Tab-separated table of C-alpha atoms and ligand atoms in Angstrom:
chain	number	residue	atom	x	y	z
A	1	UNK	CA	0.000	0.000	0.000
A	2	UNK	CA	1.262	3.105	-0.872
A	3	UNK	CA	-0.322	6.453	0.738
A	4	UNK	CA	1.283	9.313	-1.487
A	5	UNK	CA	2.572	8.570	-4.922
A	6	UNK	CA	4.331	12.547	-4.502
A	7	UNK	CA	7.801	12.850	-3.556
A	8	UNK	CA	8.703	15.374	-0.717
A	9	UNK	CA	11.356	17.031	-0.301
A	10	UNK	CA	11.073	17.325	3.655
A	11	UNK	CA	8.711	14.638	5.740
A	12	UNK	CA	7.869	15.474	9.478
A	13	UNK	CA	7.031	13.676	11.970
A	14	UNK	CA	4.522	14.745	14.601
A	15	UNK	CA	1.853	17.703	14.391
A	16	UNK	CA	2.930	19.606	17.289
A	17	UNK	CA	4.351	23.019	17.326
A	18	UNK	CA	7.949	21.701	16.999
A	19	UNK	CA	6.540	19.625	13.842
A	20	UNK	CA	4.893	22.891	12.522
A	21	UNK	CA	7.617	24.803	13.223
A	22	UNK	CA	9.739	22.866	11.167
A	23	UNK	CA	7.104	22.453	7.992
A	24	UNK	CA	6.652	26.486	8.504
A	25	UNK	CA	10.464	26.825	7.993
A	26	UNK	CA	9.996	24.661	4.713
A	27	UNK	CA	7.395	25.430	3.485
A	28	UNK	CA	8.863	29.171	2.899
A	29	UNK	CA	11.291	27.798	1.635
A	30	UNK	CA	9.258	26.524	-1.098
A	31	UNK	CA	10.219	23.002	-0.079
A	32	UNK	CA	7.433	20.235	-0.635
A	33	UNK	CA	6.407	19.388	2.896
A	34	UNK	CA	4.793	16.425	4.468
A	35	UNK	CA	3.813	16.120	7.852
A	36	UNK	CA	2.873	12.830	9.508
A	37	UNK	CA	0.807	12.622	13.080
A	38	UNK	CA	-0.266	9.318	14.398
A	39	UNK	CA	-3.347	10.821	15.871
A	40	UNK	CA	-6.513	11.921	14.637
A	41	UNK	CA	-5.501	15.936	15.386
A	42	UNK	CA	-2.485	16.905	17.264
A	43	UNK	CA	-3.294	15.990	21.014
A	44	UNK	CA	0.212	16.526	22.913
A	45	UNK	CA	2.378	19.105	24.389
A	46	UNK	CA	1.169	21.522	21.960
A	47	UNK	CA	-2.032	21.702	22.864
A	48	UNK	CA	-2.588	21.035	26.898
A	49	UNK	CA	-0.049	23.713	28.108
A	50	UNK	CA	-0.691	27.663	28.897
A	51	UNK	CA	-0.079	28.724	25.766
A	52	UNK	CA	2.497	31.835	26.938
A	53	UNK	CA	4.718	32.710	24.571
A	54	UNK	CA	7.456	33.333	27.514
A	55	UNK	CA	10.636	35.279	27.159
A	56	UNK	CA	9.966	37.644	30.763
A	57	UNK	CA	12.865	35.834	32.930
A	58	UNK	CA	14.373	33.103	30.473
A	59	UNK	CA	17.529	31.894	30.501
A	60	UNK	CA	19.543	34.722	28.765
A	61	UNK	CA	21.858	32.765	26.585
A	62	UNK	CA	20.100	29.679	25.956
A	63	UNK	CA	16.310	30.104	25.416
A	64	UNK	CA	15.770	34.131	25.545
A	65	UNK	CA	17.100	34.629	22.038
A	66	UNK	CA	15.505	31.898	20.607
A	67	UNK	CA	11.855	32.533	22.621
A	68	UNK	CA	12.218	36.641	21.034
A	69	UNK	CA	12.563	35.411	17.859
A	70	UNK	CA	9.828	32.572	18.334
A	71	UNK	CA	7.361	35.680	19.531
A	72	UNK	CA	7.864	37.625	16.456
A	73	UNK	CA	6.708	34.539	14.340
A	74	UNK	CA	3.785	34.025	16.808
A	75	UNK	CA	2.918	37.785	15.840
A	76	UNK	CA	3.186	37.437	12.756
A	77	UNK	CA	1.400	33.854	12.130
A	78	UNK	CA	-1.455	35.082	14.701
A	79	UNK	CA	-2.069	37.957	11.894
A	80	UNK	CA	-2.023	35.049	8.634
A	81	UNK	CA	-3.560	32.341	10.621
A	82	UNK	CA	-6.412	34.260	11.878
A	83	UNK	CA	-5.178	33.148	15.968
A	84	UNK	CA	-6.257	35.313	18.698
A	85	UNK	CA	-3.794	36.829	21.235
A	86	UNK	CA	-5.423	36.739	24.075
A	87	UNK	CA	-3.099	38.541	26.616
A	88	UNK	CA	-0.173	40.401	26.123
A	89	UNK	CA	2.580	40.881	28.670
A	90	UNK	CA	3.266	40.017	32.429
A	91	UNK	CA	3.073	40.733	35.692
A	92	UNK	CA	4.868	39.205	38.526
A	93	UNK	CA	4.215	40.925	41.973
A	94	UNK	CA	6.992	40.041	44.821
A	95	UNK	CA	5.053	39.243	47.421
A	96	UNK	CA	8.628	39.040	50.075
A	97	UNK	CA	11.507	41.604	50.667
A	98	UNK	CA	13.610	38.757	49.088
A	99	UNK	CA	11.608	38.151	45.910
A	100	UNK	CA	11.971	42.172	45.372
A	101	UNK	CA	15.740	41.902	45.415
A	102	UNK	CA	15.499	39.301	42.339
A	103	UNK	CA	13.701	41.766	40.522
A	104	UNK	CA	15.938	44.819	41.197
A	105	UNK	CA	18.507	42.608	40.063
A	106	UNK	CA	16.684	41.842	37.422
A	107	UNK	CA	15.817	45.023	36.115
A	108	UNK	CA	19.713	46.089	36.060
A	109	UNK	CA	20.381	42.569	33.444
A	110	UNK	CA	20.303	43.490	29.762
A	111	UNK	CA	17.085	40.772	28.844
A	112	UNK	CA	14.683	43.377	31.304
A	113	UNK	CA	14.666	45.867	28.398
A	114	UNK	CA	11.308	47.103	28.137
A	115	UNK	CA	10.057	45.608	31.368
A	116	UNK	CA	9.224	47.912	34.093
A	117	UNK	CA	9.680	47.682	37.916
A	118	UNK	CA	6.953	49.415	39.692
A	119	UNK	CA	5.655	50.313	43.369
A	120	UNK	CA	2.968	48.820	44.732
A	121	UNK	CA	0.647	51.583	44.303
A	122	UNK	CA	1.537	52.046	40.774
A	123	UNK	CA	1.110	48.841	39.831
A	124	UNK	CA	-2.385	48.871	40.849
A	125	UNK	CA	-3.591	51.327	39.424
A	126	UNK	CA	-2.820	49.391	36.227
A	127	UNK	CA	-3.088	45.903	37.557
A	128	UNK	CA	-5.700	46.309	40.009
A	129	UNK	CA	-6.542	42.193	40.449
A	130	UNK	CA	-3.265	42.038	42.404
A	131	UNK	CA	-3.317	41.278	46.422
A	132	UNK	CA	-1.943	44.790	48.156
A	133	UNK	CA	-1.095	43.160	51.349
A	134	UNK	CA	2.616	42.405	51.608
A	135	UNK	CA	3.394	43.497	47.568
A	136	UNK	CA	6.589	44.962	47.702
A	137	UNK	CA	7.137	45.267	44.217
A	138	UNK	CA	5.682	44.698	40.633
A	139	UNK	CA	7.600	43.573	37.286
A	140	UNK	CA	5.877	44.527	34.174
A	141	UNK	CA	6.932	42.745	31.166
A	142	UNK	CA	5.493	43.724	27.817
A	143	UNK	CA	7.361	41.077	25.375
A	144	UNK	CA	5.203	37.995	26.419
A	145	UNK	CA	2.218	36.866	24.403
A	146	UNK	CA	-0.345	34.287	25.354
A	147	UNK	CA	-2.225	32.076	22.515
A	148	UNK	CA	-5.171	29.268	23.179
A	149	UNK	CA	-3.267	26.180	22.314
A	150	UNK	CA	-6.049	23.691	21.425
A	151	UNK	CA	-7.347	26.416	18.709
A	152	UNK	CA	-3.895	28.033	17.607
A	153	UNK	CA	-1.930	25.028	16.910
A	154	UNK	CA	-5.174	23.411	14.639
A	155	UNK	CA	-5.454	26.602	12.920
A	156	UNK	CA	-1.512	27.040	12.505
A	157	UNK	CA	-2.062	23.495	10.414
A	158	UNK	CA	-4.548	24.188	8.286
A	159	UNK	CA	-3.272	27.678	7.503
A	160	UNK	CA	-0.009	25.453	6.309
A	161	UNK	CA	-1.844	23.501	4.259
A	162	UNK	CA	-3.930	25.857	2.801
A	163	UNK	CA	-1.643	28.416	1.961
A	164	UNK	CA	1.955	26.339	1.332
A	165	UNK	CA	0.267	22.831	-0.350
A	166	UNK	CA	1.736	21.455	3.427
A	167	UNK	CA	0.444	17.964	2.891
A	168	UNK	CA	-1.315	16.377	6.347
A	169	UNK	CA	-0.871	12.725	6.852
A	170	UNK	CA	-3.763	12.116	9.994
A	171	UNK	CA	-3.777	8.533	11.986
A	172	UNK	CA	-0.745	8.012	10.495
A	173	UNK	CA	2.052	6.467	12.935
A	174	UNK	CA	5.894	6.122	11.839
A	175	UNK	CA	7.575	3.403	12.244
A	176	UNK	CA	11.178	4.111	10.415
A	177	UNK	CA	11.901	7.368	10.085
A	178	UNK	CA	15.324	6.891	7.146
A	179	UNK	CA	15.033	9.234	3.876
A	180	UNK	CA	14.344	8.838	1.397
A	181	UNK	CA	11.637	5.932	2.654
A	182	UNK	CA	9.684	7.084	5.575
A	183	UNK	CA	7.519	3.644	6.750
A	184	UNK	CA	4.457	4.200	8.332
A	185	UNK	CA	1.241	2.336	9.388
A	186	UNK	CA	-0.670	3.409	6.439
A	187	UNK	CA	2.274	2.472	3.524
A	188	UNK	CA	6.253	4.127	2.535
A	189	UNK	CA	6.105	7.774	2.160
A	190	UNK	CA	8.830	9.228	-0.045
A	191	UNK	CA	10.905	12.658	0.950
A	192	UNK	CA	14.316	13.483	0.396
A	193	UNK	CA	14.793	14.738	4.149
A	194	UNK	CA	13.338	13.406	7.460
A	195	UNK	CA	13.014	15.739	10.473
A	196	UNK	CA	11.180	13.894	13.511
A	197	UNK	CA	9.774	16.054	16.299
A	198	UNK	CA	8.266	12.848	18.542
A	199	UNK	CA	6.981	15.182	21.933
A	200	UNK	CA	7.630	13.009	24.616
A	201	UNK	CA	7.654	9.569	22.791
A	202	UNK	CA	10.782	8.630	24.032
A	203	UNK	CA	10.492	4.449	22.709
A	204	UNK	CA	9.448	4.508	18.950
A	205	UNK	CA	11.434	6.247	16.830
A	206	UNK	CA	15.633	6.269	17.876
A	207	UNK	CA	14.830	5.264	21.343
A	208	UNK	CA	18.764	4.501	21.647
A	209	UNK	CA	19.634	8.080	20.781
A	210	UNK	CA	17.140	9.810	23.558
A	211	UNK	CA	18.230	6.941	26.096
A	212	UNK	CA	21.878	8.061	25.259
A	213	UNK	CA	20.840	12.172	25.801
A	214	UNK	CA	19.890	11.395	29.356
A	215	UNK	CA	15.961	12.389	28.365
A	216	UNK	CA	13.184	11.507	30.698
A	217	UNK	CA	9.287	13.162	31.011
A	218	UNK	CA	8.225	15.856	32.920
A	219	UNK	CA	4.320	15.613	33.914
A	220	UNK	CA	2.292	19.092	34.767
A	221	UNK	CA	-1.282	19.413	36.194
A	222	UNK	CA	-3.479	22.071	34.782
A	223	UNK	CA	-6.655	23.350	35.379
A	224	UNK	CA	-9.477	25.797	33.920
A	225	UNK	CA	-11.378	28.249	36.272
A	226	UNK	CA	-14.790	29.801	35.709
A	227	UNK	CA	-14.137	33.629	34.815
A	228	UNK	CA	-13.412	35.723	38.140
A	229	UNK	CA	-15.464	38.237	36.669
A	230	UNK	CA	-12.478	40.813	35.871
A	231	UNK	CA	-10.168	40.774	33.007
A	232	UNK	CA	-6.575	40.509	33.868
A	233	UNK	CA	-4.107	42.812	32.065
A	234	UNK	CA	-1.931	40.136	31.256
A	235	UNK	CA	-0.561	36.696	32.468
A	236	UNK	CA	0.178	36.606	36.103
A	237	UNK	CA	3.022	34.738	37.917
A	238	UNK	CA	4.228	34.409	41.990
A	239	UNK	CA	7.249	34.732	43.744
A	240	UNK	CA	7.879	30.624	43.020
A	241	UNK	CA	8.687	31.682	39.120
A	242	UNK	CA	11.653	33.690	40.330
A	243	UNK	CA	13.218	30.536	41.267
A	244	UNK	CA	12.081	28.280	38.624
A	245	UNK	CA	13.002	30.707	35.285
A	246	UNK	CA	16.887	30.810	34.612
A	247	UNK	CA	16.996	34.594	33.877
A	248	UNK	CA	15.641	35.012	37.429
A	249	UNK	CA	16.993	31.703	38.952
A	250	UNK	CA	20.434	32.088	38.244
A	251	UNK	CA	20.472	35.541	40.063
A	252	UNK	CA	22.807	35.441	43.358
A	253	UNK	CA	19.984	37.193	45.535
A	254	UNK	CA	17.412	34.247	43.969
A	255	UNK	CA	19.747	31.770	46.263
A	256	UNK	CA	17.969	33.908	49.286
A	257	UNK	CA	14.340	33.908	48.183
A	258	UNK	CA	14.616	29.898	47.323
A	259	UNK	CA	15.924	29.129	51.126
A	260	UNK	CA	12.435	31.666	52.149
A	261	UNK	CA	9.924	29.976	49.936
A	262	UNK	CA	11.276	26.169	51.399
A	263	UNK	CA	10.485	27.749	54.257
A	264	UNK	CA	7.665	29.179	53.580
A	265	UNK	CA	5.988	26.784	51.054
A	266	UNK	CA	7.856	23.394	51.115
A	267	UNK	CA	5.205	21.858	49.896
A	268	UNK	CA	5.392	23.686	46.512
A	269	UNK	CA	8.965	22.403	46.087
A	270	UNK	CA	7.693	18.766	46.608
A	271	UNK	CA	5.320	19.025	43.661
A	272	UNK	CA	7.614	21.105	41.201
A	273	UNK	CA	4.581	23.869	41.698
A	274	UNK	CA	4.941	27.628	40.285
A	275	UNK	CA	2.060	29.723	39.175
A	276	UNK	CA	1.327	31.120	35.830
A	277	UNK	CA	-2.305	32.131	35.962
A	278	UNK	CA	-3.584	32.957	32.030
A	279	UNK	CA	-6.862	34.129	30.602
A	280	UNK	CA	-9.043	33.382	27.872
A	281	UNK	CA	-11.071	35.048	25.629
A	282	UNK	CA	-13.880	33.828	27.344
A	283	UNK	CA	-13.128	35.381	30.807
A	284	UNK	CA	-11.921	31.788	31.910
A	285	UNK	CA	-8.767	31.116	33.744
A	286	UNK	CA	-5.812	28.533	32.759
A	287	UNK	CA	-4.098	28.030	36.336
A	288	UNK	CA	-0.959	25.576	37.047
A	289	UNK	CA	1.625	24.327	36.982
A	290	UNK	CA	3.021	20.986	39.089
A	291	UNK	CA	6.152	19.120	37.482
A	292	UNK	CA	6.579	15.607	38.463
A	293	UNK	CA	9.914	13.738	36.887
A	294	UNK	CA	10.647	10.375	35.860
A	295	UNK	CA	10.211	7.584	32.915
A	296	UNK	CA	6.726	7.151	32.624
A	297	UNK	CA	4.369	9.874	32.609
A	298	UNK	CA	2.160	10.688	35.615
A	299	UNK	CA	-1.516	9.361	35.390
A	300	UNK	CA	-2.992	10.087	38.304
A	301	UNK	CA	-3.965	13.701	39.256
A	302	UNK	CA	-3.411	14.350	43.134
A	303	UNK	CA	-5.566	16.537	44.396
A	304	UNK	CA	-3.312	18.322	46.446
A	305	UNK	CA	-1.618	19.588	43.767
A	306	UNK	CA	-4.949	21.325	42.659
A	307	UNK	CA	-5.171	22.569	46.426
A	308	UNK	CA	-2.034	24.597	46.569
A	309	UNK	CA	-2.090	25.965	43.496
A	310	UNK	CA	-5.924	27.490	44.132
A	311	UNK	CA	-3.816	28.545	47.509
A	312	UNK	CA	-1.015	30.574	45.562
A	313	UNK	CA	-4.013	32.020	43.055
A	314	UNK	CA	-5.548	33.544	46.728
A	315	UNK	CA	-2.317	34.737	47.818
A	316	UNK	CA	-1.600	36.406	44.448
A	317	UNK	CA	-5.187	38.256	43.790
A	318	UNK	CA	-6.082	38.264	47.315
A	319	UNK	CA	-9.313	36.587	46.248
A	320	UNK	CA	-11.055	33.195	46.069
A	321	UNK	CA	-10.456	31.093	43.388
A	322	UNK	CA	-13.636	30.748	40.990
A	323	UNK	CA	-14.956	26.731	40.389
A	324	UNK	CA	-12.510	24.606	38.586
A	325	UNK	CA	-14.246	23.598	35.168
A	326	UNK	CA	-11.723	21.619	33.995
A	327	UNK	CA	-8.647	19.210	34.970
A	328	UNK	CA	-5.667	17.483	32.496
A	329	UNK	CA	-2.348	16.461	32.232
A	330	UNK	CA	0.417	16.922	30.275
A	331	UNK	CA	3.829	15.566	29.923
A	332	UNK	CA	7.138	16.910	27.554
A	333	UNK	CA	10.309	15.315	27.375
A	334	UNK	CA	12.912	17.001	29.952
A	335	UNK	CA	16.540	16.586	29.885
A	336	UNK	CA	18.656	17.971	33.181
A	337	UNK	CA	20.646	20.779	31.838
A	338	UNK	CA	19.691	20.793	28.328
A	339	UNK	CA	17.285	23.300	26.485
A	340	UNK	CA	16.971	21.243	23.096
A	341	UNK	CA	18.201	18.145	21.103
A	342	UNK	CA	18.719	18.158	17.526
A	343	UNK	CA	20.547	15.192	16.755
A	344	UNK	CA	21.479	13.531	13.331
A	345	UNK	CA	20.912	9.632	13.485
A	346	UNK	CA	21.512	9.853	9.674
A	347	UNK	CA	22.689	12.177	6.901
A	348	UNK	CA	19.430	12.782	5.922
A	349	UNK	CA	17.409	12.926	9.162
A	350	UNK	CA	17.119	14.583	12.068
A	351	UNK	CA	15.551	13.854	15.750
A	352	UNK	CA	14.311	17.752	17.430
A	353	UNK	CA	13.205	17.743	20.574
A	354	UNK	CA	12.440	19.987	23.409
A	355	UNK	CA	14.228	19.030	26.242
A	356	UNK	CA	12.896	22.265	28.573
A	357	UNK	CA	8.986	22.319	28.774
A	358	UNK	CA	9.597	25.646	26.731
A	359	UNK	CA	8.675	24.551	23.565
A	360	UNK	CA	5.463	26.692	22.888
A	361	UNK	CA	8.021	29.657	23.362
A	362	UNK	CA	11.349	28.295	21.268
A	363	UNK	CA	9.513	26.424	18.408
A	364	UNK	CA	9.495	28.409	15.586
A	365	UNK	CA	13.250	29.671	16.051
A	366	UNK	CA	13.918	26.080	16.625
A	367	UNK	CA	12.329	24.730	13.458
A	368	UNK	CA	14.570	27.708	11.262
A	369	UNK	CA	17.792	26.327	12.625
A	370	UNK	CA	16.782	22.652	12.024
A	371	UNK	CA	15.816	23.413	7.958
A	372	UNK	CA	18.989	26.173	7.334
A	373	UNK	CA	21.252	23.438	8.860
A	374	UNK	CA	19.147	20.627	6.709
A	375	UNK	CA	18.526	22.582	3.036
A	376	UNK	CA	22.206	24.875	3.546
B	401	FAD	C1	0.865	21.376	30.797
B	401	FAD	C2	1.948	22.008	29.966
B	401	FAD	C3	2.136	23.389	30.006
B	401	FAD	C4	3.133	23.978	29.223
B	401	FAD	N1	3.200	25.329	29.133
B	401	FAD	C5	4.036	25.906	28.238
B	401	FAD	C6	3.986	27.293	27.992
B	401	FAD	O1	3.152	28.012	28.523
B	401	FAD	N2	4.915	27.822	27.155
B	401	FAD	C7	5.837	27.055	26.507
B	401	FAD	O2	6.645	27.576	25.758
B	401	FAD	N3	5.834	25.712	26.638
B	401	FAD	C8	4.962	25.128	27.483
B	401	FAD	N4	4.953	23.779	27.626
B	401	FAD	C9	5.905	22.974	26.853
B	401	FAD	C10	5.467	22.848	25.408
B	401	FAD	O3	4.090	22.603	25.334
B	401	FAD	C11	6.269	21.712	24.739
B	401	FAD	O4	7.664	21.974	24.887
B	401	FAD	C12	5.934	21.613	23.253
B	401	FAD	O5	4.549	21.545	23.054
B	401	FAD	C13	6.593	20.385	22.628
B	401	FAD	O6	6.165	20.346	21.284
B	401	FAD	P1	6.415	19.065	20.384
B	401	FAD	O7	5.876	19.375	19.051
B	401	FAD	O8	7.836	18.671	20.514
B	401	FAD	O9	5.605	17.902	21.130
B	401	FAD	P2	4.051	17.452	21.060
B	401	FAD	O10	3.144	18.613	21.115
B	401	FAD	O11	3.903	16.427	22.135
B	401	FAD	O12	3.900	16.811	19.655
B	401	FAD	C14	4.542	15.617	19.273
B	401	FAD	C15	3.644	14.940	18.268
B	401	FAD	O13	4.353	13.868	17.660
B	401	FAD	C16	3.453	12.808	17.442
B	401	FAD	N5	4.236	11.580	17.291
B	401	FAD	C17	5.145	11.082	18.153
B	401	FAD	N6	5.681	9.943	17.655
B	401	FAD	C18	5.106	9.733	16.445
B	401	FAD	C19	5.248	8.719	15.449
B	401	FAD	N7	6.106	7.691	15.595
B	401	FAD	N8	4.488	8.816	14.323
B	401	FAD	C20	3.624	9.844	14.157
B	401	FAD	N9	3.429	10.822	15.078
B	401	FAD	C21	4.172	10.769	16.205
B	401	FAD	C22	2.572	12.840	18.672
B	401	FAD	O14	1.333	12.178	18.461
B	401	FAD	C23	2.405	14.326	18.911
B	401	FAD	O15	1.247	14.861	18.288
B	401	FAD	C24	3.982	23.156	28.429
B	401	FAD	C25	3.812	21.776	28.414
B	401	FAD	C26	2.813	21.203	29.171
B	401	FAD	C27	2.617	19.715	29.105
């Protein structure tokens, strides 16, 4: 059986923004582009995290250059693709003495440009959802952007298909992954260059070569709130992202706010737990995250998890948290130390992965380098 008679020039594997990223890249390149997904619609990664475009806090030298140029393709595909942005920019009140000393130290490093540090009382008047008691300061951060993942990665695809002939290859699962035969479940697809993006399938395709890169899975428990009834000027984080971010985490004064928040919220640590809270366009609130480690993903929710981070959402906005609506999972492949891994099992092909649950913000800068280095 043979499922395409064509001849591509570039076959990926796996609909998920890495995948897309890399067909994108491609496709403007006027390359003949096939992408193959073993599911019915993309359903990993891609789709169950926040959806912020982060660069606010990011490592500088490993993932900040690569998440500002990933942002400026997110502007520019939200314009072509017809995907909302549904919150622009950050705000990330200290709510300690020692979580204001990361952000005046912040504020002095080179990636704050643009970002503002603000008083209390001025950040209220602009941010007015925050909680007053205890806020010593506020970071403003215009350069983030926040997308709805379930609708922005479908509509990414079909804007790929309908305006670069990117051919979609649905329910189909790969099995060897060596140009210029691709075998799948559904017959040999033909393309002159194989790029596999696999998520966090760490055991089907070059299971040796992931084993080898030391990469494992990360699993994160999110939830949906009913609207609050306010609209939030932009995605809100906690004191707990100052130590979890590298541009933050790697300050010396972020050393003193870790030892106070193991103090103050061990807990937290024990579950991997920072808060990002995002809205929707429908007034609706995306809250996490937890990160559990190891070799097989997570599969049981813990309710705890959802307990503490409804906690943090009170401490933050000073209010209840509105009823949950809806719970999930989601797992990416992590790597200790490592951002990405773009590997070459063959001349021909090349294994991209993620390796720093930061994929939504790194994609599309990711998915360049993999097709200059590939087409040069
Ligand atoms: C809960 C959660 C929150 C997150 N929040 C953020 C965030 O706010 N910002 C951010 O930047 N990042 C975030 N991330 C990380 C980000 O979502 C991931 O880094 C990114 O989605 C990885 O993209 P991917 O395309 O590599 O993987 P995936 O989205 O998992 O896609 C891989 C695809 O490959 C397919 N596939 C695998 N093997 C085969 C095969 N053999 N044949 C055919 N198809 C195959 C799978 O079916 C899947 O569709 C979050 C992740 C999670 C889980």
């Amino acid at each position: 059986m043979t499922i395409s008679r064509a001849t591509f020039d570039l076959a990926v594997v796996g609909a998920g923004i890495l995948g897309l990223s890399c067909a994108l890249a491609a496709a403007r390149r006027n390359l003949k582009v096939v992408v193959i997904e073993r599911s019915p619609l993309a359903q990993g990664a891609s789709v169950r995290n926040f959806g912020l475009i982060s660069v606010t806090g990011q490592d500088p030298d490993t993932i900040w250059p690569l998440a500002r140029r990933t942002r400026d393709v997110w502007e520019e595909m939200a314009a072509k693709a017809g995907i909302a942005i549904l919150q622009r920019g950050v705000w990330i009140p200290a709510q300690r003495l020692e979580s204001a000393a990361v952000l005046e130290a912040f504020i002095r490093t080179e990636t704050a440009e643009g970002c503002e540090l603000l008083s209390a009382a001025a950040a209220l008047s602009r941010c007015p959802e925050l909680q007053t008691r205890g806020l010593q300061a506020v970071l403003w951060s215009p350069h983030d952007l926040r997308v709805e993942s379930r609708a922005a990665i479908p509509a990414l695809a079909s804007w790929l298909a309908r305006e670069h002939g990117v051919t979609f290859l649905w329910e189909t699962a790969v099995r060897e992954a060596d140009a210029p035969v691709v075998q799948t479940s559904r017959g040999p697809v033909a393309a002159g260059m194989v790029v596999v993006c696999p998520g966090d399938d760490l055991e089907t395709l070059f299971p040796e070569q992931i084993k080898a890169a030391g990469i494992s899975r990360c699993t994160l428990q999110m939830l949906r709130l009913e609207s609050p009834g306010f609209v939030l000027p932009g995605t809100l984080m906690s004191d707990l992202s100052l130590v979890r971010y590298g541009g933050f985490a790697e300050l010396p004064e972020a050393a003193i706010l870790r030892r106070r928040l193991l103090q103050d919220q061990p807990e937290y640590f024990q579950h991997g737990i920072h808060l990002l809270v995002a809205q929707g366009g429908d007034g609706r609130l995306v809250v996490g995250d937890s990160h559990h480690y190891g070799a097989a993903p997570v599969v049981f929710s813990e309710e705890r998890v959802a307990e503490l981070l409804l906690e943090e959402y009170r401490a933050v906005t000073g209010r209840p948290a509105p009823a949950i609506r809806e719970r999930w999972m989601g797992t990416y492949a992590v790597a200790q130390g490592r951002t990405v891994l773009i590997e070459a099992p063959a001349a021909r092909t090349r294994l991209v992965m993620v390796t720093s649950g930061i994929g939504a913000s790194t994609g599309f800068a990711i998915g360049e380098q993999v097709i200059t280095d590939l087409f040069a």
